[in-house]
PDB file of C-alpha atoms in Angstrom:
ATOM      1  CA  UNK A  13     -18.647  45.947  35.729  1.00  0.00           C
ATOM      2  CA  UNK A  14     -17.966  49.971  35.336  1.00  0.00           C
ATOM      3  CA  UNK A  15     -17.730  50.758  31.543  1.00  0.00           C
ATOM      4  CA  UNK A  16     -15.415  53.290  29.249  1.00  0.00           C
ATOM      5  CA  UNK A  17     -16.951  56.769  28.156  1.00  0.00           C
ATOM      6  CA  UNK A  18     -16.347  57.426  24.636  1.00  0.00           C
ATOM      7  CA  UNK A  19     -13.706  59.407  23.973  1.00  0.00           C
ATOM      8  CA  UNK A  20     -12.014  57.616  26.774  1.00  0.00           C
ATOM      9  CA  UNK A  21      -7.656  56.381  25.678  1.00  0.00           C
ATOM     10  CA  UNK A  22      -7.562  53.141  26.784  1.00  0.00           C
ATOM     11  CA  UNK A  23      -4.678  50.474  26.221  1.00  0.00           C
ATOM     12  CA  UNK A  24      -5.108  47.651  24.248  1.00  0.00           C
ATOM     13  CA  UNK A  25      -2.896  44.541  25.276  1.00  0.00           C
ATOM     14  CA  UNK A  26      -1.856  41.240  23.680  1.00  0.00           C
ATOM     15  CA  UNK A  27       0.078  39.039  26.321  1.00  0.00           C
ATOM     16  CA  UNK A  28       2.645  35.993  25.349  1.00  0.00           C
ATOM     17  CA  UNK A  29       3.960  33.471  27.681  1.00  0.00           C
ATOM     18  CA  UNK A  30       6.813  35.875  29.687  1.00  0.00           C
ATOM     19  CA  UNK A  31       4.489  37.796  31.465  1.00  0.00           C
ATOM     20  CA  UNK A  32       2.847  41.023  31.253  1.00  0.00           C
ATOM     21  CA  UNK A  33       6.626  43.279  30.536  1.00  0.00           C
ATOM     22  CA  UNK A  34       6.738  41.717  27.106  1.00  0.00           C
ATOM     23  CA  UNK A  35       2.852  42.541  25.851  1.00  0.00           C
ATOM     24  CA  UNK A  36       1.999  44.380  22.619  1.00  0.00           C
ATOM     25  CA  UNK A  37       0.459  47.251  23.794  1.00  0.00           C
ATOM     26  CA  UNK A  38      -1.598  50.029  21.320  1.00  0.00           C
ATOM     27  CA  UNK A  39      -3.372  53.135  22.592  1.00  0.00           C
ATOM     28  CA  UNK A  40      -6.716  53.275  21.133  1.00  0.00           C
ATOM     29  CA  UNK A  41     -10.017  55.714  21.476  1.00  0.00           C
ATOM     30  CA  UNK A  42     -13.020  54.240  22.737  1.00  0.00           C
ATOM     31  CA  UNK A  43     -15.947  54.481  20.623  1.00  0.00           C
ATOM     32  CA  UNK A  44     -18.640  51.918  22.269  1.00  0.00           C
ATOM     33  CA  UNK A  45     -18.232  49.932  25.554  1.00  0.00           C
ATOM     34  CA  UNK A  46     -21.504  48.221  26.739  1.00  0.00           C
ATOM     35  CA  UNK A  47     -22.467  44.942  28.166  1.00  0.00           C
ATOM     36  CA  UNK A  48     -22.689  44.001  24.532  1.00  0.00           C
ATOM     37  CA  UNK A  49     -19.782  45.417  22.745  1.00  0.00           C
ATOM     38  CA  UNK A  50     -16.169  47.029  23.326  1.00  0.00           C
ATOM     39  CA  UNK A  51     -15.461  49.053  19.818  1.00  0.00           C
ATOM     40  CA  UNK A  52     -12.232  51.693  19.874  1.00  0.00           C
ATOM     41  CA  UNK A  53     -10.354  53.011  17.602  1.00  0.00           C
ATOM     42  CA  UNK A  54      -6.587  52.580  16.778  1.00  0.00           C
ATOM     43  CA  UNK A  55      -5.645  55.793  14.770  1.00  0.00           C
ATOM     44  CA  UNK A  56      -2.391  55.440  12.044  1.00  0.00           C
ATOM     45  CA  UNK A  57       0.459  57.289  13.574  1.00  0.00           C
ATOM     46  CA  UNK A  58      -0.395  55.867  17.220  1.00  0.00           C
ATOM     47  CA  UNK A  59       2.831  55.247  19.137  1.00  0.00           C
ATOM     48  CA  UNK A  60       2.704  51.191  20.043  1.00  0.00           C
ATOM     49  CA  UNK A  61       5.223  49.178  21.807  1.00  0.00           C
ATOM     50  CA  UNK A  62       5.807  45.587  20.417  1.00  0.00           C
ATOM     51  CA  UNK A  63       7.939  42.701  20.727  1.00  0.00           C
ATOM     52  CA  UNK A  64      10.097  41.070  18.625  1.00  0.00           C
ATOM     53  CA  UNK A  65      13.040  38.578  19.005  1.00  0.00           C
ATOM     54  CA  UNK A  66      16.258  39.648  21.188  1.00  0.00           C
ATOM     55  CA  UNK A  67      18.364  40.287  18.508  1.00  0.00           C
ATOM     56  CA  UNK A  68      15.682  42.505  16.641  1.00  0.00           C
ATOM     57  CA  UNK A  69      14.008  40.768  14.278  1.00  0.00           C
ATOM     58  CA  UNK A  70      10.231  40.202  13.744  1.00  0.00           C
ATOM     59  CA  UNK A  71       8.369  37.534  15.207  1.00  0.00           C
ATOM     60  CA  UNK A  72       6.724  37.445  11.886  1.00  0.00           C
ATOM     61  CA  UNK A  73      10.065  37.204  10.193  1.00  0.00           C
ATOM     62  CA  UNK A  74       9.913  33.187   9.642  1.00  0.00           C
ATOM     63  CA  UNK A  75      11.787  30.340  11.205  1.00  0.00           C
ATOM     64  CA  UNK A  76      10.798  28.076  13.761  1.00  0.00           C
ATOM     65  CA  UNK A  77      12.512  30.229  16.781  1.00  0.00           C
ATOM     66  CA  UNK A  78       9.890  32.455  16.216  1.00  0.00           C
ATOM     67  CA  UNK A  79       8.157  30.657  19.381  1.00  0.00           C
ATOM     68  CA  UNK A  80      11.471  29.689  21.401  1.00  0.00           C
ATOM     69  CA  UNK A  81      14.001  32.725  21.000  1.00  0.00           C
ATOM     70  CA  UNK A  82      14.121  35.454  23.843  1.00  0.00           C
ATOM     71  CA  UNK A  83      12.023  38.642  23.127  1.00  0.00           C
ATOM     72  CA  UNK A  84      12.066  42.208  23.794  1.00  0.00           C
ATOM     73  CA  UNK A  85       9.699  44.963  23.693  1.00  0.00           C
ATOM     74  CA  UNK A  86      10.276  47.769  21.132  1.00  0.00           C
ATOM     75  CA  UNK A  87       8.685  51.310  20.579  1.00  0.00           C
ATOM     76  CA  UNK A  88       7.364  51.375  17.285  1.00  0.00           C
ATOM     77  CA  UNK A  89       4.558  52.872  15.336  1.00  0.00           C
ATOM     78  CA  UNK A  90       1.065  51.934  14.013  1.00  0.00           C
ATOM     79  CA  UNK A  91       1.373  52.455  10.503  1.00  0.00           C
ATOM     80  CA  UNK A  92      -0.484  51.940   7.482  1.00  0.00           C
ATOM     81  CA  UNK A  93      -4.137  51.510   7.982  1.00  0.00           C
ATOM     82  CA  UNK A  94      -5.817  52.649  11.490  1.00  0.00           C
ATOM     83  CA  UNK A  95      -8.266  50.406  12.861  1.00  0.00           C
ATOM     84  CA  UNK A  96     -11.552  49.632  14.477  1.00  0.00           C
ATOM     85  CA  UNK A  97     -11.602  47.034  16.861  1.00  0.00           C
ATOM     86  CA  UNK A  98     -14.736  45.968  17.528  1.00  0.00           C
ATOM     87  CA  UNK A  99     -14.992  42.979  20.512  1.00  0.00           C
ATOM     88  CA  UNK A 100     -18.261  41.237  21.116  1.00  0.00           C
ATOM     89  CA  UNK A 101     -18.032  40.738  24.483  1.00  0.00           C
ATOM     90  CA  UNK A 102     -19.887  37.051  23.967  1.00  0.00           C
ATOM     91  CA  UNK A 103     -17.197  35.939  21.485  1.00  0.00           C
ATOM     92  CA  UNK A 104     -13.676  34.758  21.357  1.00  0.00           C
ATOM     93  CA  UNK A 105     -12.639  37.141  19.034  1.00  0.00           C
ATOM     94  CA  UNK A 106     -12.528  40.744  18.087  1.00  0.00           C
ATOM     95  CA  UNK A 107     -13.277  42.175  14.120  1.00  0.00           C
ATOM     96  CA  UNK A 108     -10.766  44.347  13.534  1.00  0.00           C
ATOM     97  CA  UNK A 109     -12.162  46.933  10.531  1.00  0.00           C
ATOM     98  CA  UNK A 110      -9.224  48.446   8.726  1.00  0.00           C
ATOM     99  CA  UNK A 111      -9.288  51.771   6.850  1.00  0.00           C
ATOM    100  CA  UNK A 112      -6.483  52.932   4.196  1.00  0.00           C
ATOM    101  CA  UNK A 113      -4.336  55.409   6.880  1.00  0.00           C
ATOM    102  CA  UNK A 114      -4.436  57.940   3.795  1.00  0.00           C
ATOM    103  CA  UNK A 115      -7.611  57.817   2.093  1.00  0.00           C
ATOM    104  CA  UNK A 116      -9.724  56.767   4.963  1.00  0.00           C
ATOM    105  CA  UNK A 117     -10.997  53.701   2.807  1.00  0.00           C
ATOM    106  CA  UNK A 118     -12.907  50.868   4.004  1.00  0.00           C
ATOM    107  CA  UNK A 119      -9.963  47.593   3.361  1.00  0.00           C
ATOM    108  CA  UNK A 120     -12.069  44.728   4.464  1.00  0.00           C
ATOM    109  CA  UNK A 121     -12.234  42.905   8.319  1.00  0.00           C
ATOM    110  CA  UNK A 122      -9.498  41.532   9.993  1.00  0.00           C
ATOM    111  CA  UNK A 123     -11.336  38.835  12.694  1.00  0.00           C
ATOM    112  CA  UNK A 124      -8.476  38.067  15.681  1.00  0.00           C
ATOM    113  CA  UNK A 125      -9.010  35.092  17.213  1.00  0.00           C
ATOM    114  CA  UNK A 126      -8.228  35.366  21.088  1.00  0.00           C
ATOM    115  CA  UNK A 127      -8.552  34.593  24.529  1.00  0.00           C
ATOM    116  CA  UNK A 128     -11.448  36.357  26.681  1.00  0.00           C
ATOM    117  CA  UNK A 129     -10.379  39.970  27.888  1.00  0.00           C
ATOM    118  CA  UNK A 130      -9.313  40.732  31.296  1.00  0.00           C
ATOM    119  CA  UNK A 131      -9.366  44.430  32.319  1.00  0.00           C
ATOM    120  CA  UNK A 132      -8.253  46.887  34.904  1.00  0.00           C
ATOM    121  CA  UNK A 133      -7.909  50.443  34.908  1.00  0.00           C
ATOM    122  CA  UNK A 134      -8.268  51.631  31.442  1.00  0.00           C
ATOM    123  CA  UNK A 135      -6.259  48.759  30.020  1.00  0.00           C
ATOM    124  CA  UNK A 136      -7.826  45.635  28.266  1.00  0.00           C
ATOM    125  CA  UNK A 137      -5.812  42.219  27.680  1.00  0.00           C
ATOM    126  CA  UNK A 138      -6.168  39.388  25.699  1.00  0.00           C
ATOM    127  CA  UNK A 139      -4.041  36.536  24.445  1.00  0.00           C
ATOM    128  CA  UNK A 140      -3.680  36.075  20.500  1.00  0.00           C
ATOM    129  CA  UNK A 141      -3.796  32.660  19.334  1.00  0.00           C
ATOM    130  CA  UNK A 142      -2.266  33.169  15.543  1.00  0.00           C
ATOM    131  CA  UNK A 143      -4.542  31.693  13.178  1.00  0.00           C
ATOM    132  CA  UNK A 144      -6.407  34.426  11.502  1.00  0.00           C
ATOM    133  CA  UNK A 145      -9.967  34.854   9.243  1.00  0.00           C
ATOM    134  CA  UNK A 146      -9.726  37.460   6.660  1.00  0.00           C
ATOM    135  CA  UNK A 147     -13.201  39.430   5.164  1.00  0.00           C
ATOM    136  CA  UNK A 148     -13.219  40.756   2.242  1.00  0.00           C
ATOM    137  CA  UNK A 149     -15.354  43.812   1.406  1.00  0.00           C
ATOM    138  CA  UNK A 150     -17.348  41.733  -0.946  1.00  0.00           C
ATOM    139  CA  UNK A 151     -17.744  38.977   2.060  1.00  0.00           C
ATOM    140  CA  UNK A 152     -15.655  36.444   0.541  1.00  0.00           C
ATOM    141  CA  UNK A 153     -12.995  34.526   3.465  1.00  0.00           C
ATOM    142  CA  UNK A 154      -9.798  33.450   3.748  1.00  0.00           C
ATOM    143  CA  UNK A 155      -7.546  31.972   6.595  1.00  0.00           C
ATOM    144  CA  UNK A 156      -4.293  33.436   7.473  1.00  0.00           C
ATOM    145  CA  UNK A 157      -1.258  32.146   9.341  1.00  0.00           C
ATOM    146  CA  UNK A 158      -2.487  28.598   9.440  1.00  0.00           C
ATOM    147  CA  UNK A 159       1.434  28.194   8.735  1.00  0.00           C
ATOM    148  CA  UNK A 160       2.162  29.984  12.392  1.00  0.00           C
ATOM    149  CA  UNK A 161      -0.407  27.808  14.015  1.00  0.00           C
ATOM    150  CA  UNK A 162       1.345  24.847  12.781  1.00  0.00           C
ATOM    151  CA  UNK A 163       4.687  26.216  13.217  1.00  0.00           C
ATOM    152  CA  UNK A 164       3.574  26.965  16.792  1.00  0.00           C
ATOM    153  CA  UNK A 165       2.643  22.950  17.803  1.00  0.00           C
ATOM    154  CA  UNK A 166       5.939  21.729  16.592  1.00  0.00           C
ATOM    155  CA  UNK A 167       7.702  24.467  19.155  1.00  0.00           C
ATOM    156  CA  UNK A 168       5.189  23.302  21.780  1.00  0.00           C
ATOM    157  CA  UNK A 169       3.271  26.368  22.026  1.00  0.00           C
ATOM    158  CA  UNK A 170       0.181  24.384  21.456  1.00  0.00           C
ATOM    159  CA  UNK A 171      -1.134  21.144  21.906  1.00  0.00           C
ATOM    160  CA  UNK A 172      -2.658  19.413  18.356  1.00  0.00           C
ATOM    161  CA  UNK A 173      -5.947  19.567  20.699  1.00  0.00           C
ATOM    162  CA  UNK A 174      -5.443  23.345  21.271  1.00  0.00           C
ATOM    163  CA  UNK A 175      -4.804  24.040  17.977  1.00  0.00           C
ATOM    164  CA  UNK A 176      -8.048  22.049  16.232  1.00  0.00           C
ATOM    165  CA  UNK A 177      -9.709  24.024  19.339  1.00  0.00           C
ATOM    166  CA  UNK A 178      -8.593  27.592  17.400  1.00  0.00           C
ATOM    167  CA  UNK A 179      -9.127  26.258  13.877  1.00  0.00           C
ATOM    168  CA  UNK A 180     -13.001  25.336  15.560  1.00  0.00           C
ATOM    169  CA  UNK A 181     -13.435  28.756  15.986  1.00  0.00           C
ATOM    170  CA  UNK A 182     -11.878  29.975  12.621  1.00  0.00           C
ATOM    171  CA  UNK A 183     -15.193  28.066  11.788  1.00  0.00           C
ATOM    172  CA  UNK A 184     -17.613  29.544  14.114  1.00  0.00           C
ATOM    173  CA  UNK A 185     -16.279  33.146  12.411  1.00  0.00           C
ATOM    174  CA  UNK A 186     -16.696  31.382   9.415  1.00  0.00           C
ATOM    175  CA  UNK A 187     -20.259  30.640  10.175  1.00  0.00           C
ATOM    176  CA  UNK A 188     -20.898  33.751  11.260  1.00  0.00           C
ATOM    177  CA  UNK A 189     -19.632  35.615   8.104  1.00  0.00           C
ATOM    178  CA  UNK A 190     -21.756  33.322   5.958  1.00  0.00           C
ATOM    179  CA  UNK A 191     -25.272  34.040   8.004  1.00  0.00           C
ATOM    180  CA  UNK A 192     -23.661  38.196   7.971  1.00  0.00           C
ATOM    181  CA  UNK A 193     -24.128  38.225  11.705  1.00  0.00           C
ATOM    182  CA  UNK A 194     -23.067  41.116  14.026  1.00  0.00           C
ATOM    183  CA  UNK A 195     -20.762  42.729  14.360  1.00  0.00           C
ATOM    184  CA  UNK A 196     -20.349  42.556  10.453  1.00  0.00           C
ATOM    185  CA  UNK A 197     -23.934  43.412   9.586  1.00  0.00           C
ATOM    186  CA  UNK A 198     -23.325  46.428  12.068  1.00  0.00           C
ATOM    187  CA  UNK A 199     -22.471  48.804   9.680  1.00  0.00           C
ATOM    188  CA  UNK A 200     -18.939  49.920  11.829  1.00  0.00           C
ATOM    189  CA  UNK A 201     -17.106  49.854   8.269  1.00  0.00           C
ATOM    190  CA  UNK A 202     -18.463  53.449   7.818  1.00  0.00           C
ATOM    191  CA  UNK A 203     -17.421  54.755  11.162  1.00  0.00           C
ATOM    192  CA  UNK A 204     -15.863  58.077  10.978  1.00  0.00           C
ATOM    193  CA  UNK A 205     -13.333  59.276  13.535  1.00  0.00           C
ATOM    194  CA  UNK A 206     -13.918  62.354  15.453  1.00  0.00           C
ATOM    195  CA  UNK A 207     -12.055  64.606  14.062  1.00  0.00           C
ATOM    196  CA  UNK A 208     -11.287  66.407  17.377  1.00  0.00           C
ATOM    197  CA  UNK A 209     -10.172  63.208  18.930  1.00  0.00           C
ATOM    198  CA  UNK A 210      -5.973  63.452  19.102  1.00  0.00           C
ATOM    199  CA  UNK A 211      -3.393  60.692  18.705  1.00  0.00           C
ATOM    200  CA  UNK A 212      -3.571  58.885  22.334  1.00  0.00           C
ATOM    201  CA  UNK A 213      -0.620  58.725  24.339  1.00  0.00           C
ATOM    202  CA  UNK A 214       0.883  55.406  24.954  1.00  0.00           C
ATOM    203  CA  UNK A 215      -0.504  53.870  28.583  1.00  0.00           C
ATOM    204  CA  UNK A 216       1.355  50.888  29.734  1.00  0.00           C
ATOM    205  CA  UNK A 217       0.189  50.552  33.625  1.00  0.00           C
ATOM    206  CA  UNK A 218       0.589  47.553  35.518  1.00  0.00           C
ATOM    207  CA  UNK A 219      -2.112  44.991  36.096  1.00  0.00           C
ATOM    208  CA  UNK A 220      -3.253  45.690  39.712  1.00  0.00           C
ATOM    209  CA  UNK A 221      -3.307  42.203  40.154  1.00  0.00           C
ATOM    210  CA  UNK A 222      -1.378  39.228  37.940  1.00  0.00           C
ATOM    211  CA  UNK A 223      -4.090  37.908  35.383  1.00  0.00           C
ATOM    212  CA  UNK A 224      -4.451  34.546  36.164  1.00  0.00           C
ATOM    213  CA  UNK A 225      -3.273  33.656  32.464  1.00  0.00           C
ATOM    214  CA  UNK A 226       0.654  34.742  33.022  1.00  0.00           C
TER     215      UNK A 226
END
């Protein structure tokens, strides 16, 4: 396996049942990629396509046809907070540190939980799987969007055995946090940005072959 130069734009991909025209795609900078580690950075401002519900509105928006109404992809923007995404390469899940998009201040991490990444090119994919563990800066943990895991079996995106399968590895993270194992004891919540690094343009190539996923 060939790995990324830093400095190197890369996308980063998040697939949905639908196939690979209706990912959420985000051009980050890559800071690390090793046999151990992917790390890259997702700078505020960054031009993103997404994908939201036919007739516009956010998945995230509430109500059950969150999982069942057509989608479309949108250009948007990454706004807010930009983002280190850090992916241990042994894990399934990437730490996502977050940094005020004004101040540059450390917010906390944001661990995804997600399928294993495929890659071609200079593109990365994964599959999200909703249910979320939050870090605080002072190490304390919540869940998030248990609600859209359990919103997500009734529609029959998951089966109750896939989802206690997700919420077993909210635990692992869990664990993890707790002992203050890597990547959090890494010290990547005071990364700095090169400053000479520019906004990435947005890459959306094909796959040069279907992931086996879709």
């Amino acid at each position: 396996m060939s790995f990324w130069t830093p400095g190197t734009q890369i996308a980063w991909r998040y697939g949905h049942p639908g196939g690979h025209d209706l990912d959420f795609v985000a051009p980050l900078t890559v800071v690390r990629d090793d046999a151990e580690v992917l790390a890259a950075w997702l700078a505020v401002g960054s031009p993103v396509l997404k994908v939201v519900r036919a007739d516009g509105r956010d998945l995230r928006d509430g109500g059950e046809d969150a999982f069942t109404a057509p989608r479309r992809r949108v250009a948007s923007t990454w706004s807010g907070y930009s983002v280190l995404r850090v992916l241990p390469k042994a894990r399934p899940w990437s730490v996502w540190h977050f940094f005020h998009g004004v101040t540059g201040a450390f917010e906390g991490w944001y661990v995804n939980i997600e399928d294993p990444h495929v890659r071609w090119g200079r593109t990365t994919r994964s599959r999200d799987h909703l249910l979320d563990v939050w870090v605080e800066p002072d190490r304390s943990v919540v869940r998030k969007d248990e609600h859209e895991l359990e919103a997500a079996v009734r529609a029959g995106r998951y089966t109750d055995a896939e989802a206690d399968d997700i919420r077993t590895v909210a635990a692992e993270v869990e664990d993890v946090v707790a002992a203050w194992g890597s990547p959090f004891c890494d010290g990547w919540e005071h990364f700095v940005p090169d400053p000479r690094w520019t906004v990435p343009v947005l890459l959306d190539e094909p796959p040069l072959s279907r992931c086996s996923e879709d």
